[in-house]
Amino acid sequence: MKKQLLSSLFVTLALFVASCKKEDALQPSQLQKLDANSKTGVTASLITGKYANGFFIANEGWFGHGTGDLHFYSYSGDSLVQNVYQLENPTGALGGPSNTLQFATFFNDKLYIVVKAGGPLVVTDGGTMVETGRIATLPGNDGHAFLGVDATHGLLSASDGVYPITLPSLAVGTKISGVAGYTGDMLKAGGYIFVLSQTDGIVALNSSTYAVVKKFGAANLAFAAGKDGAVYATNADSLIRIVPSTLARTAIKLPFTVPSPWGAWRHAGITASTQDSAVYIVRNNGFAGGTQLYRYVIGNAASLTTPFITLPTGQYFYGAGAAYNKEKNELVVTTLNGSFTGSINRVLIYDASTATLKKTLTYNGWFFPAMPVFHE
């Protein structure tokens, strides 16, 4: 009873503070365990539990000092809970000090967390964050991204190609032929799976057989699923559009250069709206350090003339930098107070249609935000 009363008092305090100022510097007293009964809404997912009503920020962790983890932002509590994997799995670990948590995604009400540079793939329940399985050693000792294909199949990209994963047993199969070298993000669209490889560029695989169907050339940022049904990516100087039904490729010139992702791979800073016909592209200086985000209104090349969002002074994109939250029609942006490093981490929440900054969340420490993660 005492714990429930304290939880209610903290929620009330958080709401009061939020109404008084736009930027919420989240103090340790707010970083509390959420009471599942405090939720006032649910996501479109069937997930239930204390982590159902909000989104996550996956953090790399401070290399050489400690592993990464995930923070959870609660819509109802308007609060941020730090390191929720460790909170719910006190004897578990998401790798070690020399591993980097770089990617996480939801699939079929499970959260798949990929820790690169020698770390594991860890699966948790989407609502409780309790671990349900893991692959301790990944192919090439360097896993990158996970894609759920169907109830019994998934794919893992790694430093030397793409591997099939049997679900839910998490058995790793033989590497898929035809995709070589360092591979990163993947997207399923139509009857194809699109894979980005440093060696082979954008590759379309048959989603059932994993046979290579077509290669589209080199790319730097990939992928975003447009409202028009097309798949979007960028190479060094253009926005690429691929139509899954025909595999036709077109390109639109960008007003800036997109740096290569391969020196220090991160989840791509490209995302798309499900409400507006818009694709958003983070403009970075190398793997981070940018301050501008562009919006391409599909079919309107002139929309790329000027930035859609320019970050507040002293803030710089880090990690993926931006992701679209379809539940709220918002862009969730992750920044640091330095071009490539910093101990002041911010989550900026923008209206995805108007670019209005709605909220700023601040958490201090050497966390290095990797990417926002939303329920399906």
PDB file of C-alpha atoms in Angstrom, residues 16-226:
ATOM      1  CA  PHE A  16       3.039  19.158 -12.156  1.00  0.00           C
ATOM      2  CA  VAL A  17       6.657  19.762 -13.171  1.00  0.00           C
ATOM      3  CA  ALA A  18       5.843  19.046 -16.830  1.00  0.00           C
ATOM      4  CA  SER A  19       3.119  21.690 -16.774  1.00  0.00           C
ATOM      5  CA  CYS A  20       5.524  24.310 -15.406  1.00  0.00           C
ATOM      6  CA  LYS A  21       8.403  24.013 -17.869  1.00  0.00           C
ATOM      7  CA  LYS A  22       9.047  22.664 -21.331  1.00  0.00           C
ATOM      8  CA  GLU A  23      12.365  20.942 -20.573  1.00  0.00           C
ATOM      9  CA  ASP A  24      12.217  18.160 -18.010  1.00  0.00           C
ATOM     10  CA  ALA A  25      15.593  17.359 -16.451  1.00  0.00           C
ATOM     11  CA  LEU A  26      14.749  13.952 -15.063  1.00  0.00           C
ATOM     12  CA  GLN A  27      16.089  13.535 -11.554  1.00  0.00           C
ATOM     13  CA  PRO A  28      16.941  10.206  -9.873  1.00  0.00           C
ATOM     14  CA  SER A  29      13.748  10.408  -7.824  1.00  0.00           C
ATOM     15  CA  GLN A  30      11.755  10.227 -11.075  1.00  0.00           C
ATOM     16  CA  LEU A  31      13.653   7.229 -12.405  1.00  0.00           C
ATOM     17  CA  GLN A  32      11.456   4.801 -10.536  1.00  0.00           C
ATOM     18  CA  LYS A  33       9.867   1.479 -11.256  1.00  0.00           C
ATOM     19  CA  LEU A  34       6.471   2.044 -12.911  1.00  0.00           C
ATOM     20  CA  ASP A  35       3.310   0.754 -11.345  1.00  0.00           C
ATOM     21  CA  ALA A  36       1.422  -1.136 -14.063  1.00  0.00           C
ATOM     22  CA  ASN A  37      -1.862   0.174 -12.654  1.00  0.00           C
ATOM     23  CA  SER A  38      -0.884   3.791 -13.407  1.00  0.00           C
ATOM     24  CA  LYS A  39      -1.315   3.439 -17.180  1.00  0.00           C
ATOM     25  CA  THR A  40      -4.042   5.557 -18.760  1.00  0.00           C
ATOM     26  CA  GLY A  41      -3.770   4.213 -22.307  1.00  0.00           C
ATOM     27  CA  VAL A  42      -2.523   1.322 -24.387  1.00  0.00           C
ATOM     28  CA  THR A  43      -0.528   1.010 -27.579  1.00  0.00           C
ATOM     29  CA  ALA A  44      -1.835  -0.488 -30.783  1.00  0.00           C
ATOM     30  CA  SER A  45       0.156  -3.603 -29.876  1.00  0.00           C
ATOM     31  CA  LEU A  46      -1.349  -6.480 -27.906  1.00  0.00           C
ATOM     32  CA  ILE A  47       1.472  -6.104 -25.399  1.00  0.00           C
ATOM     33  CA  THR A  48       0.415  -5.588 -21.794  1.00  0.00           C
ATOM     34  CA  GLY A  49       2.482  -4.849 -18.718  1.00  0.00           C
ATOM     35  CA  LYS A  50       4.350  -1.952 -17.168  1.00  0.00           C
ATOM     36  CA  TYR A  51       6.344  -1.255 -20.361  1.00  0.00           C
ATOM     37  CA  ALA A  52       3.408  -1.287 -22.786  1.00  0.00           C
ATOM     38  CA  ASN A  53       2.445   2.388 -22.713  1.00  0.00           C
ATOM     39  CA  GLY A  54       5.493   4.266 -23.948  1.00  0.00           C
ATOM     40  CA  PHE A  55       8.701   3.871 -25.915  1.00  0.00           C
ATOM     41  CA  PHE A  56      12.345   3.001 -25.319  1.00  0.00           C
ATOM     42  CA  ILE A  57      15.711   4.619 -25.915  1.00  0.00           C
ATOM     43  CA  ALA A  58      18.428   2.046 -26.553  1.00  0.00           C
ATOM     44  CA  ASN A  59      21.786   3.314 -25.287  1.00  0.00           C
ATOM     45  CA  GLU A  60      25.183   2.109 -26.493  1.00  0.00           C
ATOM     46  CA  GLY A  61      26.819   2.291 -23.097  1.00  0.00           C
ATOM     47  CA  TRP A  62      30.188   3.837 -22.275  1.00  0.00           C
ATOM     48  CA  PHE A  63      32.739   1.771 -24.177  1.00  0.00           C
ATOM     49  CA  GLY A  64      35.349   0.299 -21.868  1.00  0.00           C
ATOM     50  CA  HIS A  65      33.357   1.139 -18.745  1.00  0.00           C
ATOM     51  CA  GLY A  66      30.028  -0.642 -18.950  1.00  0.00           C
ATOM     52  CA  THR A  67      27.453  -2.269 -21.183  1.00  0.00           C
ATOM     53  CA  GLY A  68      24.490  -0.518 -22.761  1.00  0.00           C
ATOM     54  CA  ASP A  69      20.846  -0.790 -21.685  1.00  0.00           C
ATOM     55  CA  LEU A  70      17.451   0.735 -22.478  1.00  0.00           C
ATOM     56  CA  HIS A  71      15.552   3.601 -20.881  1.00  0.00           C
ATOM     57  CA  PHE A  72      11.739   3.596 -20.957  1.00  0.00           C
ATOM     58  CA  TYR A  73       9.622   6.725 -21.402  1.00  0.00           C
ATOM     59  CA  SER A  74       6.140   6.349 -19.939  1.00  0.00           C
ATOM     60  CA  TYR A  75       3.344   8.293 -21.637  1.00  0.00           C
ATOM     61  CA  SER A  76       1.099   8.138 -18.602  1.00  0.00           C
ATOM     62  CA  GLY A  77       3.747   8.896 -15.990  1.00  0.00           C
ATOM     63  CA  ASP A  78       5.609  11.402 -18.203  1.00  0.00           C
ATOM     64  CA  SER A  79       8.792   9.949 -16.748  1.00  0.00           C
ATOM     65  CA  LEU A  80      11.896   8.105 -17.834  1.00  0.00           C
ATOM     66  CA  VAL A  81      12.954   4.850 -16.212  1.00  0.00           C
ATOM     67  CA  GLN A  82      16.659   4.115 -16.677  1.00  0.00           C
ATOM     68  CA  ASN A  83      18.284   0.766 -17.488  1.00  0.00           C
ATOM     69  CA  VAL A  84      15.092  -1.272 -17.553  1.00  0.00           C
ATOM     70  CA  TYR A  85      16.745  -4.482 -18.761  1.00  0.00           C
ATOM     71  CA  GLN A  86      18.984  -4.539 -15.695  1.00  0.00           C
ATOM     72  CA  LEU A  87      16.046  -3.496 -13.535  1.00  0.00           C
ATOM     73  CA  GLU A  88      14.010  -6.523 -14.601  1.00  0.00           C
ATOM     74  CA  ASN A  89      16.943  -8.939 -15.030  1.00  0.00           C
ATOM     75  CA  PRO A  90      19.285  -8.181 -12.120  1.00  0.00           C
ATOM     76  CA  THR A  91      21.464 -11.227 -12.802  1.00  0.00           C
ATOM     77  CA  GLY A  92      21.491 -10.796 -16.592  1.00  0.00           C
ATOM     78  CA  ALA A  93      23.861  -8.816 -18.810  1.00  0.00           C
ATOM     79  CA  LEU A  94      23.685  -7.205 -22.241  1.00  0.00           C
ATOM     80  CA  GLY A  95      27.317  -7.933 -23.002  1.00  0.00           C
ATOM     81  CA  GLY A  96      30.310  -6.352 -21.317  1.00  0.00           C
ATOM     82  CA  PRO A  97      32.329  -3.113 -21.269  1.00  0.00           C
ATOM     83  CA  SER A  98      33.813  -3.733 -24.719  1.00  0.00           C
ATOM     84  CA  ASN A  99      30.442  -4.457 -26.410  1.00  0.00           C
ATOM     85  CA  THR A 100      28.046  -1.878 -27.832  1.00  0.00           C
ATOM     86  CA  LEU A 101      24.244  -2.074 -27.724  1.00  0.00           C
ATOM     87  CA  GLN A 102      23.459  -0.668 -31.147  1.00  0.00           C
ATOM     88  CA  PHE A 103      20.077  -2.039 -32.225  1.00  0.00           C
ATOM     89  CA  ALA A 104      16.717  -3.128 -30.807  1.00  0.00           C
ATOM     90  CA  THR A 105      13.354  -3.829 -32.388  1.00  0.00           C
ATOM     91  CA  PHE A 106       9.953  -5.296 -31.544  1.00  0.00           C
ATOM     92  CA  PHE A 107       8.565  -8.323 -33.355  1.00  0.00           C
ATOM     93  CA  ASN A 108       5.524 -10.363 -32.316  1.00  0.00           C
ATOM     94  CA  ASP A 109       5.429  -8.754 -28.866  1.00  0.00           C
ATOM     95  CA  LYS A 110       9.073  -9.565 -28.162  1.00  0.00           C
ATOM     96  CA  LEU A 111      11.965  -7.126 -27.976  1.00  0.00           C
ATOM     97  CA  TYR A 112      15.091  -8.238 -29.852  1.00  0.00           C
ATOM     98  CA  ILE A 113      18.244  -6.509 -28.609  1.00  0.00           C
ATOM     99  CA  VAL A 114      21.452  -6.830 -30.662  1.00  0.00           C
ATOM    100  CA  VAL A 115      24.784  -5.974 -29.028  1.00  0.00           C
ATOM    101  CA  LYS A 116      27.587  -5.610 -31.565  1.00  0.00           C
ATOM    102  CA  ALA A 117      31.378  -6.062 -31.236  1.00  0.00           C
ATOM    103  CA  GLY A 118      31.210  -9.377 -29.416  1.00  0.00           C
ATOM    104  CA  GLY A 119      27.901  -9.040 -27.600  1.00  0.00           C
ATOM    105  CA  PRO A 120      24.810 -11.283 -27.601  1.00  0.00           C
ATOM    106  CA  LEU A 121      21.354 -11.125 -29.136  1.00  0.00           C
ATOM    107  CA  VAL A 122      18.905 -10.983 -26.231  1.00  0.00           C
ATOM    108  CA  VAL A 123      15.119 -11.429 -26.423  1.00  0.00           C
ATOM    109  CA  THR A 124      12.766 -10.078 -23.777  1.00  0.00           C
ATOM    110  CA  ASP A 125       9.036 -10.006 -23.224  1.00  0.00           C
ATOM    111  CA  GLY A 126       7.788  -6.729 -24.663  1.00  0.00           C
ATOM    112  CA  GLY A 127       5.632  -5.817 -21.693  1.00  0.00           C
ATOM    113  CA  THR A 128       7.766  -6.936 -18.772  1.00  0.00           C
ATOM    114  CA  MET A 129      11.319  -6.726 -20.201  1.00  0.00           C
ATOM    115  CA  VAL A 130      12.074 -10.098 -18.603  1.00  0.00           C
ATOM    116  CA  GLU A 131      14.565 -12.053 -20.722  1.00  0.00           C
ATOM    117  CA  THR A 132      13.112 -15.045 -22.573  1.00  0.00           C
ATOM    118  CA  GLY A 133      16.087 -16.146 -24.669  1.00  0.00           C
ATOM    119  CA  ARG A 134      19.475 -15.256 -26.093  1.00  0.00           C
ATOM    120  CA  ILE A 135      22.192 -16.145 -28.576  1.00  0.00           C
ATOM    121  CA  ALA A 136      25.351 -15.716 -26.555  1.00  0.00           C
ATOM    122  CA  THR A 137      27.821 -15.720 -29.456  1.00  0.00           C
ATOM    123  CA  LEU A 138      26.804 -14.171 -32.767  1.00  0.00           C
ATOM    124  CA  PRO A 139      28.156 -14.955 -36.255  1.00  0.00           C
ATOM    125  CA  GLY A 140      31.551 -13.360 -36.792  1.00  0.00           C
ATOM    126  CA  ASN A 141      31.317 -12.325 -33.140  1.00  0.00           C
ATOM    127  CA  ASP A 142      29.649  -9.149 -34.411  1.00  0.00           C
ATOM    128  CA  GLY A 143      25.863  -8.972 -34.900  1.00  0.00           C
ATOM    129  CA  HIS A 144      24.165  -5.805 -36.136  1.00  0.00           C
ATOM    130  CA  ALA A 145      20.399  -5.842 -36.801  1.00  0.00           C
ATOM    131  CA  PHE A 146      17.491  -8.276 -36.428  1.00  0.00           C
ATOM    132  CA  LEU A 147      14.471  -8.574 -38.730  1.00  0.00           C
ATOM    133  CA  GLY A 148      11.432 -10.700 -37.948  1.00  0.00           C
ATOM    134  CA  VAL A 149      10.133 -12.399 -41.098  1.00  0.00           C
ATOM    135  CA  ASP A 150       7.278 -14.527 -39.761  1.00  0.00           C
ATOM    136  CA  ALA A 151       6.354 -16.469 -36.625  1.00  0.00           C
ATOM    137  CA  THR A 152       9.164 -18.994 -37.091  1.00  0.00           C
ATOM    138  CA  HIS A 153      11.787 -17.096 -39.077  1.00  0.00           C
ATOM    139  CA  GLY A 154      14.026 -14.105 -38.569  1.00  0.00           C
ATOM    140  CA  LEU A 155      17.250 -12.700 -40.000  1.00  0.00           C
ATOM    141  CA  LEU A 156      20.380 -11.371 -38.337  1.00  0.00           C
ATOM    142  CA  SER A 157      22.838  -9.120 -40.162  1.00  0.00           C
ATOM    143  CA  ALA A 158      26.473  -9.394 -39.147  1.00  0.00           C
ATOM    144  CA  SER A 159      29.991  -8.405 -40.103  1.00  0.00           C
ATOM    145  CA  ASP A 160      30.158 -11.054 -42.838  1.00  0.00           C
ATOM    146  CA  GLY A 161      26.613 -11.325 -44.192  1.00  0.00           C
ATOM    147  CA  VAL A 162      23.075 -12.318 -43.192  1.00  0.00           C
ATOM    148  CA  TYR A 163      22.046 -15.391 -41.202  1.00  0.00           C
ATOM    149  CA  PRO A 164      18.609 -17.027 -40.799  1.00  0.00           C
ATOM    150  CA  ILE A 165      17.348 -17.384 -37.219  1.00  0.00           C
ATOM    151  CA  THR A 166      14.763 -20.014 -36.279  1.00  0.00           C
ATOM    152  CA  LEU A 167      12.095 -18.684 -33.914  1.00  0.00           C
ATOM    153  CA  PRO A 168      11.478 -19.073 -31.075  1.00  0.00           C
ATOM    154  CA  SER A 169      14.434 -21.428 -30.495  1.00  0.00           C
ATOM    155  CA  LEU A 170      16.949 -18.809 -31.768  1.00  0.00           C
ATOM    156  CA  ALA A 171      18.950 -21.415 -33.687  1.00  0.00           C
ATOM    157  CA  VAL A 172      21.353 -19.792 -36.164  1.00  0.00           C
ATOM    158  CA  GLY A 173      21.350 -21.231 -39.687  1.00  0.00           C
ATOM    159  CA  THR A 174      23.805 -21.170 -42.572  1.00  0.00           C
ATOM    160  CA  LYS A 175      24.734 -17.775 -43.980  1.00  0.00           C
ATOM    161  CA  ILE A 176      22.582 -16.664 -46.910  1.00  0.00           C
ATOM    162  CA  SER A 177      24.452 -16.823 -50.201  1.00  0.00           C
ATOM    163  CA  GLY A 178      24.607 -13.765 -52.408  1.00  0.00           C
ATOM    164  CA  VAL A 179      24.991 -11.165 -49.653  1.00  0.00           C
ATOM    165  CA  ALA A 180      28.591 -10.604 -48.689  1.00  0.00           C
ATOM    166  CA  GLY A 181      30.572  -8.434 -46.324  1.00  0.00           C
ATOM    167  CA  TYR A 182      29.490  -6.055 -43.584  1.00  0.00           C
ATOM    168  CA  THR A 183      25.688  -5.846 -43.487  1.00  0.00           C
ATOM    169  CA  GLY A 184      23.374  -3.587 -41.528  1.00  0.00           C
ATOM    170  CA  ASP A 185      19.706  -2.605 -41.676  1.00  0.00           C
ATOM    171  CA  MET A 186      16.998  -4.750 -43.274  1.00  0.00           C
ATOM    172  CA  LEU A 187      13.346  -4.169 -44.206  1.00  0.00           C
ATOM    173  CA  LYS A 188      10.539  -6.491 -45.365  1.00  0.00           C
ATOM    174  CA  ALA A 189       8.284  -4.971 -48.020  1.00  0.00           C
ATOM    175  CA  GLY A 190       5.964  -6.784 -50.398  1.00  0.00           C
ATOM    176  CA  GLY A 191       7.441 -10.154 -51.288  1.00  0.00           C
ATOM    177  CA  TYR A 192      11.002  -9.030 -50.635  1.00  0.00           C
ATOM    178  CA  ILE A 193      13.495  -8.418 -47.893  1.00  0.00           C
ATOM    179  CA  PHE A 194      15.770  -5.472 -48.548  1.00  0.00           C
ATOM    180  CA  VAL A 195      19.267  -5.712 -47.072  1.00  0.00           C
ATOM    181  CA  LEU A 196      22.037  -3.114 -46.995  1.00  0.00           C
ATOM    182  CA  SER A 197      25.551  -4.499 -47.498  1.00  0.00           C
ATOM    183  CA  GLN A 198      28.832  -2.620 -47.676  1.00  0.00           C
ATOM    184  CA  THR A 199      29.967  -5.011 -50.417  1.00  0.00           C
ATOM    185  CA  ASP A 200      26.768  -5.513 -52.410  1.00  0.00           C
ATOM    186  CA  GLY A 201      24.801  -2.348 -51.684  1.00  0.00           C
ATOM    187  CA  ILE A 202      21.006  -2.676 -51.520  1.00  0.00           C
ATOM    188  CA  VAL A 203      19.986  -6.275 -52.158  1.00  0.00           C
ATOM    189  CA  ALA A 204      16.425  -7.526 -52.625  1.00  0.00           C
ATOM    190  CA  LEU A 205      15.909 -11.095 -51.392  1.00  0.00           C
ATOM    191  CA  ASN A 206      12.883 -13.286 -52.005  1.00  0.00           C
ATOM    192  CA  SER A 207      11.170 -13.221 -48.594  1.00  0.00           C
ATOM    193  CA  SER A 208      10.406 -16.953 -48.705  1.00  0.00           C
ATOM    194  CA  THR A 209      13.553 -18.483 -50.222  1.00  0.00           C
ATOM    195  CA  TYR A 210      16.098 -15.718 -49.429  1.00  0.00           C
ATOM    196  CA  ALA A 211      17.337 -15.968 -53.014  1.00  0.00           C
ATOM    197  CA  VAL A 212      18.858 -12.782 -54.425  1.00  0.00           C
ATOM    198  CA  VAL A 213      16.395 -11.156 -56.818  1.00  0.00           C
ATOM    199  CA  LYS A 214      18.060  -7.820 -57.608  1.00  0.00           C
ATOM    200  CA  LYS A 215      20.864  -5.501 -56.520  1.00  0.00           C
ATOM    201  CA  PHE A 216      20.402  -1.732 -56.626  1.00  0.00           C
ATOM    202  CA  GLY A 217      23.874  -0.343 -56.010  1.00  0.00           C
ATOM    203  CA  ALA A 218      25.617   1.256 -53.048  1.00  0.00           C
ATOM    204  CA  ALA A 219      23.726   3.075 -50.314  1.00  0.00           C
ATOM    205  CA  ASN A 220      24.594   4.877 -47.087  1.00  0.00           C
ATOM    206  CA  LEU A 221      21.282   5.175 -45.210  1.00  0.00           C
ATOM    207  CA  ALA A 222      18.603   2.488 -45.438  1.00  0.00           C
ATOM    208  CA  PHE A 223      15.689   1.825 -44.982  1.00  0.00           C
ATOM    209  CA  ALA A 224      12.397   3.711 -44.550  1.00  0.00           C
ATOM    210  CA  ALA A 225       8.953   2.410 -45.564  1.00  0.00           C
ATOM    211  CA  GLY A 226       7.046   5.273 -47.211  1.00  0.00           C
TER     212      GLY A 226
END
